[in-house]
Coordinates of C-alpha atoms and ligand atoms in Angstrom, one line a residue:
M23 CA 8.3 46.7 -164.3
S24 CA 6.3 44.9 -167.0
G25 CA 3.2 42.9 -166.2
A26 CA 4.6 39.7 -167.6
F27 CA 7.6 39.9 -165.4
R28 CA 5.5 40.4 -162.2
E29 CA 3.1 37.6 -163.0
R30 CA 6.0 35.1 -162.5
E31 CA 6.3 33.8 -159.1
P32 CA 9.4 35.0 -157.1
E33 CA 12.1 32.4 -156.5
G34 CA 11.4 30.1 -153.6
V35 CA 7.6 30.4 -153.7
V36 CA 6.3 26.8 -153.5
S37 CA 3.7 26.0 -156.2
P38 CA 0.1 25.0 -155.3
A39 CA 0.9 21.5 -156.6
E40 CA 3.8 21.0 -154.2
R41 CA 1.8 22.5 -151.4
A42 CA -1.1 20.1 -152.1
A43 CA 1.2 17.1 -152.1
A44 CA 2.8 18.3 -148.8
E45 CA -0.7 18.8 -147.3
L46 CA -1.7 15.2 -148.4
A47 CA 1.3 13.8 -146.7
A48 CA 0.9 16.0 -143.5
T49 CA -2.8 15.4 -143.0
W50 CA -3.5 12.0 -144.5
S51 CA 0.1 10.5 -144.4
V52 CA -0.1 9.3 -148.0
G53 CA 1.6 10.2 -151.3
P54 CA -0.4 11.3 -154.3
D55 CA -1.5 9.0 -157.2
G56 CA -1.6 12.3 -159.1
V57 CA -2.1 16.1 -158.9
W58 CA -4.7 18.0 -160.9
A59 CA -5.3 21.7 -161.1
A60 CA -8.0 24.2 -162.2
P61 CA -7.7 27.9 -162.7
G62 CA -9.5 30.9 -161.2
R63 CA -10.9 33.5 -163.6
V64 CA -11.7 37.1 -164.2
N65 CA -14.7 38.1 -166.3
L66 CA -13.7 40.7 -168.8
I67 CA -17.4 41.6 -169.5
G68 CA -20.8 40.0 -169.4
E69 CA -21.7 40.2 -165.7
H70 CA -24.8 38.7 -164.1
V71 CA -25.9 37.4 -167.5
D72 CA -24.9 33.7 -167.2
Y73 CA -28.2 32.8 -165.5
N74 CA -30.2 34.8 -168.1
G75 CA -29.1 32.9 -171.2
G76 CA -26.7 35.8 -172.1
R77 CA -23.1 35.9 -173.4
C78 CA -20.1 36.5 -171.2
L79 CA -16.3 36.7 -171.8
P80 CA -14.3 35.4 -168.9
M81 CA -10.6 34.4 -169.1
A82 CA -8.8 31.8 -166.9
L83 CA -6.0 33.0 -164.7
T84 CA -2.6 31.4 -164.5
R85 CA -3.4 31.0 -160.8
V86 CA -4.8 27.6 -159.9
T87 CA -6.1 25.4 -157.2
A88 CA -4.2 22.1 -157.1
A89 CA -5.7 18.8 -155.8
A90 CA -3.4 16.0 -154.8
V91 CA -5.3 12.7 -154.6
R92 CA -4.8 9.2 -153.4
R93 CA -7.2 6.4 -154.3
R94 CA -8.5 4.4 -151.4
N95 CA -9.8 0.8 -151.3
D96 CA -12.8 1.6 -149.3
D97 CA -15.7 4.0 -149.6
R98 CA -14.3 6.8 -147.5
V99 CA -13.6 10.3 -148.6
R100 CA -11.1 12.5 -146.7
L101 CA -10.6 16.1 -147.6
S102 CA -8.1 18.7 -146.4
S103 CA -7.0 22.1 -147.5
D104 CA -4.0 24.2 -146.5
A105 CA -6.3 27.3 -146.5
P106 CA -6.7 28.8 -143.0
E107 CA -9.9 27.8 -141.2
A108 CA -10.6 24.9 -143.6
A109 CA -11.0 22.0 -141.2
P110 CA -10.4 18.5 -142.5
F111 CA -13.5 16.5 -143.5
E112 CA -14.1 12.7 -143.4
G113 CA -17.2 10.9 -144.7
R114 CA -18.5 8.1 -146.9
L115 CA -19.1 8.3 -150.7
T116 CA -22.8 7.7 -150.1
E117 CA -23.0 10.6 -147.7
L118 CA -21.9 13.6 -149.7
G119 CA -25.1 14.9 -151.1
P120 CA -27.4 17.9 -150.3
G121 CA -27.8 18.6 -146.6
A122 CA -24.9 16.2 -145.5
V123 CA -21.9 18.5 -145.6
D124 CA -21.3 22.2 -144.9
G125 CA -18.5 24.7 -145.0
W126 CA -15.7 24.5 -147.6
A127 CA -15.9 20.7 -147.8
A128 CA -19.4 21.0 -149.3
Y129 CA -17.9 22.4 -152.6
V130 CA -15.8 19.2 -152.9
A131 CA -18.2 16.7 -151.4
G132 CA -21.0 18.2 -153.6
T133 CA -19.0 17.9 -156.7
L134 CA -18.1 14.2 -156.0
W135 CA -21.7 13.5 -155.3
A136 CA -22.9 15.1 -158.5
L137 CA -20.2 13.3 -160.5
R138 CA -21.4 10.0 -159.1
E139 CA -25.0 11.0 -159.9
A140 CA -23.8 11.6 -163.5
G141 CA -22.5 8.0 -163.6
V142 CA -18.8 8.6 -163.0
D143 CA -17.4 5.7 -160.9
V144 CA -15.8 8.0 -158.2
P145 CA -13.7 5.8 -155.8
G146 CA -13.0 6.4 -152.1
M147 CA -10.1 8.9 -152.0
D148 CA -7.9 11.1 -149.9
V149 CA -7.7 14.6 -151.2
A150 CA -5.6 17.7 -150.3
V151 CA -5.9 21.0 -151.9
A152 CA -3.8 24.2 -152.1
S153 CA -4.4 27.3 -154.1
D154 CA -2.9 30.6 -155.2
V155 CA -6.3 31.9 -156.3
P156 CA -7.3 34.5 -153.7
V157 CA -10.3 32.9 -151.8
G158 CA -13.6 34.8 -151.8
A159 CA -12.2 37.6 -153.9
G160 CA -14.5 37.2 -156.8
L161 CA -11.9 35.3 -158.8
S162 CA -13.8 32.1 -158.5
S163 CA -11.7 30.0 -156.1
S164 CA -14.9 28.0 -155.7
A165 CA -15.0 26.7 -159.3
A166 CA -11.3 26.2 -159.3
L167 CA -11.7 24.0 -156.2
E168 CA -14.7 22.1 -157.6
C169 CA -13.1 21.5 -161.0
A170 CA -9.6 20.5 -159.8
V171 CA -11.1 17.8 -157.5
A172 CA -13.6 16.6 -160.1
L173 CA -11.0 16.1 -162.8
A174 CA -8.8 14.3 -160.2
A175 CA -11.7 12.0 -159.2
A176 CA -12.5 11.2 -162.8
G177 CA -8.8 10.5 -163.4
L178 CA -8.8 8.1 -160.5
A179 CA -11.9 6.5 -161.9
G180 CA -10.0 5.8 -165.1
R181 CA -12.0 8.2 -167.2
T182 CA -10.4 9.6 -170.4
D183 CA -10.0 13.3 -170.3
D184 CA -12.2 14.2 -173.3
P185 CA -14.8 16.9 -174.1
Q186 CA -17.6 14.8 -172.8
L187 CA -15.9 14.4 -169.4
R188 CA -15.2 18.1 -169.3
H189 CA -18.8 19.0 -169.8
Q190 CA -19.8 16.4 -167.2
V191 CA -17.4 18.1 -164.7
V192 CA -18.9 21.5 -165.5
Q193 CA -22.4 20.3 -164.8
A194 CA -21.4 18.4 -161.6
A195 CA -19.6 21.5 -160.3
I196 CA -22.7 23.7 -161.1
R197 CA -24.9 21.2 -159.3
A198 CA -22.6 21.1 -156.3
E199 CA -22.6 24.9 -155.9
N200 CA -26.4 25.3 -156.4
E201 CA -27.7 22.1 -154.7
V202 CA -25.1 21.3 -152.0
V203 CA -23.4 24.5 -151.1
G204 CA -26.6 26.5 -151.7
A205 CA -24.7 29.4 -153.4
G206 CA -26.3 30.2 -156.7
T207 CA -24.0 30.1 -159.7
G208 CA -25.0 30.5 -163.4
G209 CA -22.2 28.3 -164.7
M210 CA -19.8 30.8 -166.2
D211 CA -17.0 30.1 -163.6
Q212 CA -17.1 26.3 -164.0
T213 CA -17.3 26.5 -167.8
V214 CA -14.2 28.8 -168.1
A215 CA -12.3 26.7 -165.6
M216 CA -12.8 23.5 -167.7
L217 CA -12.7 24.9 -171.3
A218 CA -10.4 28.0 -171.3
E219 CA -7.5 28.3 -173.7
E220 CA -4.3 30.0 -172.7
G221 CA -3.8 33.4 -174.4
A222 CA -7.5 33.8 -175.0
A223 CA -10.7 34.8 -173.3
L224 CA -13.6 32.4 -173.6
L225 CA -16.9 33.6 -175.2
I226 CA -19.6 31.6 -173.5
D227 CA -23.2 31.6 -174.8
T228 CA -25.2 30.5 -171.8
R229 CA -28.2 29.6 -174.0
D230 CA -26.5 26.3 -174.8
F231 CA -23.2 26.8 -173.1
S232 CA -21.4 26.7 -176.4
T233 CA -17.9 28.4 -176.2
A234 CA -15.4 30.0 -178.5
P235 CA -11.9 31.2 -177.7
V236 CA -11.3 34.9 -178.4
R237 CA -7.5 35.6 -178.7
L238 CA -6.4 38.5 -176.5
R239 CA -3.5 40.5 -177.8
L240 CA -2.9 42.6 -174.8
A241 CA 0.9 42.7 -174.9
D242 CA 0.9 43.6 -178.6
A243 CA -1.3 46.6 -177.7
G244 CA 1.0 47.6 -174.8
L245 CA -1.8 46.8 -172.4
V246 CA -2.0 45.0 -169.1
L247 CA -5.0 43.7 -167.1
V248 CA -4.8 44.6 -163.5
V249 CA -7.1 42.9 -160.9
I250 CA -7.8 45.1 -157.9
D251 CA -9.0 42.9 -155.0
T252 CA -10.9 45.2 -152.6
R253 CA -10.4 42.5 -149.9
V254 CA -13.9 43.2 -148.8
T255 CA -17.0 40.9 -149.1
H256 CA -20.3 42.3 -147.9
T257 CA -22.4 39.6 -146.3
L258 CA -25.5 40.6 -148.1
A259 CA -24.0 39.1 -151.3
D260 CA -25.8 35.7 -151.2
G261 CA -29.3 37.0 -150.5
Q262 CA -28.9 39.8 -153.0
Y263 CA -27.7 37.4 -155.7
A264 CA -30.8 35.3 -155.2
Q265 CA -33.0 38.4 -155.3
R266 CA -31.4 39.5 -158.6
R267 CA -32.1 36.1 -160.1
R268 CA -35.7 36.4 -159.0
D269 CA -36.0 39.9 -160.5
C270 CA -34.7 38.6 -163.8
E271 CA -37.1 35.6 -163.8
Q272 CA -40.0 37.9 -163.0
A273 CA -39.0 40.4 -165.8
A274 CA -38.7 37.5 -168.3
R275 CA -42.1 36.2 -167.2
E276 CA -43.7 39.6 -167.7
L277 CA -42.2 39.8 -171.2
G278 CA -43.3 36.3 -172.0
L279 CA -39.8 35.1 -172.5
A280 CA -38.1 31.9 -171.4
Q281 CA -35.0 33.9 -170.3
L282 CA -34.3 37.6 -169.9
G283 CA -31.3 37.4 -172.2
E284 CA -33.8 37.1 -175.1
A285 CA -35.2 40.6 -174.5
T286 CA -34.6 43.5 -176.9
A287 CA -34.2 47.2 -176.1
D288 CA -37.8 47.7 -177.2
D289 CA -39.1 45.1 -174.7
L290 CA -37.8 47.2 -171.8
E291 CA -40.5 49.8 -172.4
R292 CA -43.1 47.1 -171.6
L293 CA -41.8 46.6 -168.1
T294 CA -43.8 48.9 -165.8
D295 CA -42.0 48.2 -162.5
P296 CA -39.0 50.6 -162.5
R297 CA -36.8 48.1 -160.6
L298 CA -37.5 45.3 -163.0
R299 CA -36.9 47.6 -166.0
A300 CA -33.5 48.7 -164.6
R301 CA -32.5 45.1 -164.0
A302 CA -33.5 44.2 -167.5
R303 CA -31.8 47.2 -169.0
H304 CA -28.5 46.0 -167.4
V305 CA -29.0 42.5 -168.8
V306 CA -29.9 43.6 -172.3
G307 CA -27.2 46.3 -172.4
E308 CA -24.5 44.0 -171.0
I309 CA -25.1 41.3 -173.6
G310 CA -24.8 44.0 -176.3
R311 CA -21.5 45.2 -174.8
V312 CA -20.1 41.6 -174.8
D313 CA -20.8 41.3 -178.5
R314 CA -19.2 44.7 -179.2
V315 CA -16.1 43.8 -177.1
V316 CA -15.8 40.5 -179.0
E317 CA -15.8 42.4 -182.3
L318 CA -13.2 44.8 -181.1
V319 CA -10.9 42.2 -179.6
A320 CA -11.1 40.1 -182.8
A321 CA -10.2 43.2 -184.8
G322 CA -7.2 43.8 -182.6
R323 CA -8.7 47.1 -181.3
M324 CA -8.0 46.3 -177.7
A325 CA -7.8 49.8 -176.4
E326 CA -11.3 50.6 -177.6
I327 CA -12.9 48.2 -175.2
G328 CA -12.1 50.6 -172.3
P329 CA -15.4 52.7 -172.6
L330 CA -17.4 49.4 -172.7
L331 CA -15.8 48.3 -169.4
D332 CA -16.7 51.7 -167.9
A333 CA -20.3 51.4 -169.2
S334 CA -20.6 47.9 -167.7
H335 CA -19.5 49.2 -164.3
A336 CA -22.0 52.0 -164.4
S337 CA -24.8 49.6 -165.4
L338 CA -23.9 47.2 -162.6
R339 CA -23.8 50.1 -160.1
D340 CA -26.9 52.0 -161.1
D341 CA -29.3 49.6 -162.7
Y342 CA -28.3 46.2 -161.3
E343 CA -27.2 47.7 -157.9
V344 CA -24.5 45.1 -157.1
S345 CA -21.5 47.3 -156.7
A346 CA -20.1 48.6 -153.4
V347 CA -18.3 51.8 -152.3
E348 CA -15.0 49.9 -152.4
L349 CA -15.5 48.8 -156.0
D350 CA -16.7 52.3 -157.1
T351 CA -13.7 53.9 -155.4
V352 CA -11.1 51.7 -157.1
V353 CA -12.8 51.8 -160.5
A354 CA -12.9 55.6 -160.4
A355 CA -9.3 55.8 -159.1
A356 CA -8.0 53.5 -161.8
T357 CA -9.6 55.4 -164.7
G358 CA -8.5 58.7 -163.1
A359 CA -4.9 57.4 -163.1
G360 CA -4.9 56.4 -166.8
A361 CA -6.7 53.1 -167.0
L362 CA -8.6 52.9 -170.4
G363 CA -11.5 51.3 -168.6
A364 CA -12.4 49.5 -165.4
R365 CA -15.3 47.6 -163.9
M366 CA -16.2 45.4 -161.0
T367 CA -15.9 41.7 -162.0
G368 CA -17.7 38.7 -160.5
G369 CA -20.9 38.9 -158.4
G370 CA -20.2 42.2 -156.7
F371 CA -20.8 43.6 -153.2
G372 CA -17.0 43.6 -152.8
G373 CA -14.6 41.2 -154.4
S374 CA -12.5 42.4 -157.3
A375 CA -12.4 44.9 -160.1
I376 CA -10.4 44.8 -163.3
A377 CA -8.7 47.6 -165.1
L378 CA -7.3 47.8 -168.7
V379 CA -4.1 49.7 -168.2
P380 CA -1.3 50.9 -170.6
E381 CA 1.9 49.3 -169.4
A382 CA 3.5 52.7 -168.8
V383 CA 1.0 53.7 -166.1
V384 CA 0.5 50.4 -164.2
A385 CA 2.4 51.6 -161.2
D386 CA 0.4 54.9 -161.2
V387 CA -2.9 52.9 -161.2
E388 CA -1.7 50.7 -158.5
R389 CA -0.8 53.6 -156.3
A390 CA -4.0 55.5 -157.1
V391 CA -6.3 52.7 -156.0
V392 CA -4.4 52.3 -152.7
D393 CA -4.4 56.0 -152.0
A394 CA -8.1 56.5 -152.9
C395 CA -9.1 53.7 -150.4
A396 CA -6.8 55.2 -147.8
R397 CA -8.4 58.6 -148.2
R398 CA -11.9 57.2 -147.7
G399 CA -10.9 55.0 -144.8
L400 CA -11.5 51.8 -146.7
T401 CA -9.5 48.5 -146.5
T402 CA -6.3 48.6 -148.5
P403 CA -6.8 46.8 -151.8
A404 CA -4.4 44.3 -153.3
T405 CA -3.4 44.6 -157.0
L406 CA -2.5 41.7 -159.3
V407 CA -1.4 41.8 -162.9
V408 CA -3.0 38.9 -164.6
T409 CA -2.5 37.0 -167.9
S410 CA -4.7 34.5 -169.5
G411 CA -4.0 30.9 -168.4
G412 CA -5.2 27.5 -169.5
A413 CA -8.0 25.2 -168.4
A414 CA -8.0 22.5 -165.7
R415 CA -5.4 19.8 -166.3
R416 CA -3.4 17.0 -164.8
L417 CA 0.0 18.3 -163.5
S418 CA 1.6 15.1 -162.4
Ligands
LIG29 P1 -14.8 33.0 -155.0 O1 -15.3 31.8 -155.8 O2 -15.1 34.3 -155.8 O3 -13.4 32.9 -154.5 P2 -16.9 32.0 -153.3 O4 -17.6 32.6 -152.1 O5 -17.7 31.6 -154.4 O6 -15.8 33.1 -153.7 O7 -16.1 30.8 -152.8 C1 -15.2 30.9 -151.7 C2 -15.4 29.6 -150.9 O8 -14.9 28.5 -151.5 C3 -14.5 29.7 -149.6 O9 -15.2 30.4 -148.6 C4 -14.3 28.2 -149.3 O10 -15.4 27.7 -148.6 C5 -14.2 27.6 -150.7 N1 -12.8 27.5 -151.1 C6 -12.3 28.0 -152.2 N2 -11.0 27.7 -152.4 C7 -10.7 27.0 -151.3 C8 -9.4 26.3 -150.8 N3 -8.3 26.4 -151.5 N4 -9.5 25.7 -149.7 C9 -10.6 25.6 -148.9 N5 -11.8 26.2 -149.3 C10 -11.8 26.8 -150.5
LIG30 MG1 -17.3 31.4 -156.4

């Protein structure tokens, strides 16, 4: 079975857009004025560099979160999701900021609050969301949620969908996640959700958040990207993420740099604390690997990025210490079964890995990761063949 075939939804599966509209009718008894969607993502390479002024290379998935919305004539905001355990939320437009909302609704309320702060005339609205991005799997369901709703709200406000709006949405979603949800995010996820191009990965330079599409010719090379969702999230993730950010800030301070991404290999020797030196070695090495991957992809030498993916994983495991036994297990099993390279993707401590796999051995890799986890008594992972999708958009 080819990857392209399996990426298509089987007959009879209802799309996120249809589910969102059904959720809007079921929970708030209204029909939609429109439906907007935003994609999840995988990061090919460039991990834990987006808060260091580094470069990263994510791609949007074809999987999306859809938001069906209906404008209201008052200042109320009502939110629901068809995800399990996501209770409906009701509040006023003026009560959506930091400290006012928690749980899943904080991602949405926070984004609407930040958009208003940025001067977008967000109206009262009823919102229902549905997604086929696995939630909490390191595939950025959170940015998909934020960006789908933000674009919808801007649409209801009558804003033209232009580059300026897209950048405003990115910033609003970043503010929501950092200031209202309280989960740190460097901005890679929101940027790729809003600016991705189908068929390409997106090179993001987080010094100024400039972007450039990098065409992926995976199929031409007979290659497939397989996402391996460990279906495990270790609860230390949030605290450890904040700790890594502090480590990087401290290392940059000691080197007299504004951001650690500016450091060179020579600078590393000047860091005396072994932990800070290891963190910095990851950041500097990872940014170099991104640049090398971009060169190889642009030259159509896709297969040669495999060893760089492996090196990225080793660096995240040993120097940055954000991997997990589940991630190390599936990465080793994937490469052992013929993947050209594999690495954890996203923040780490569980979540997902990606593997670059020749089409002929996709089934072997899928079997190998499941078997390896079974042998070690770990949760059975889910595998997903992914292709590059487009940015957030209006669907209807
Ligand atoms: P990731 O972004 O990698 O999926 P996060 O922990 O950043 O993981 O975000 C997951 C959280 O985002 C969920 O716990 C939930 O609060 C919220 N979320 C994402 N998608 C949805 C959805 N479709 N419905 C409700 N909440 C969602
Ligand atoms: Mg997230």
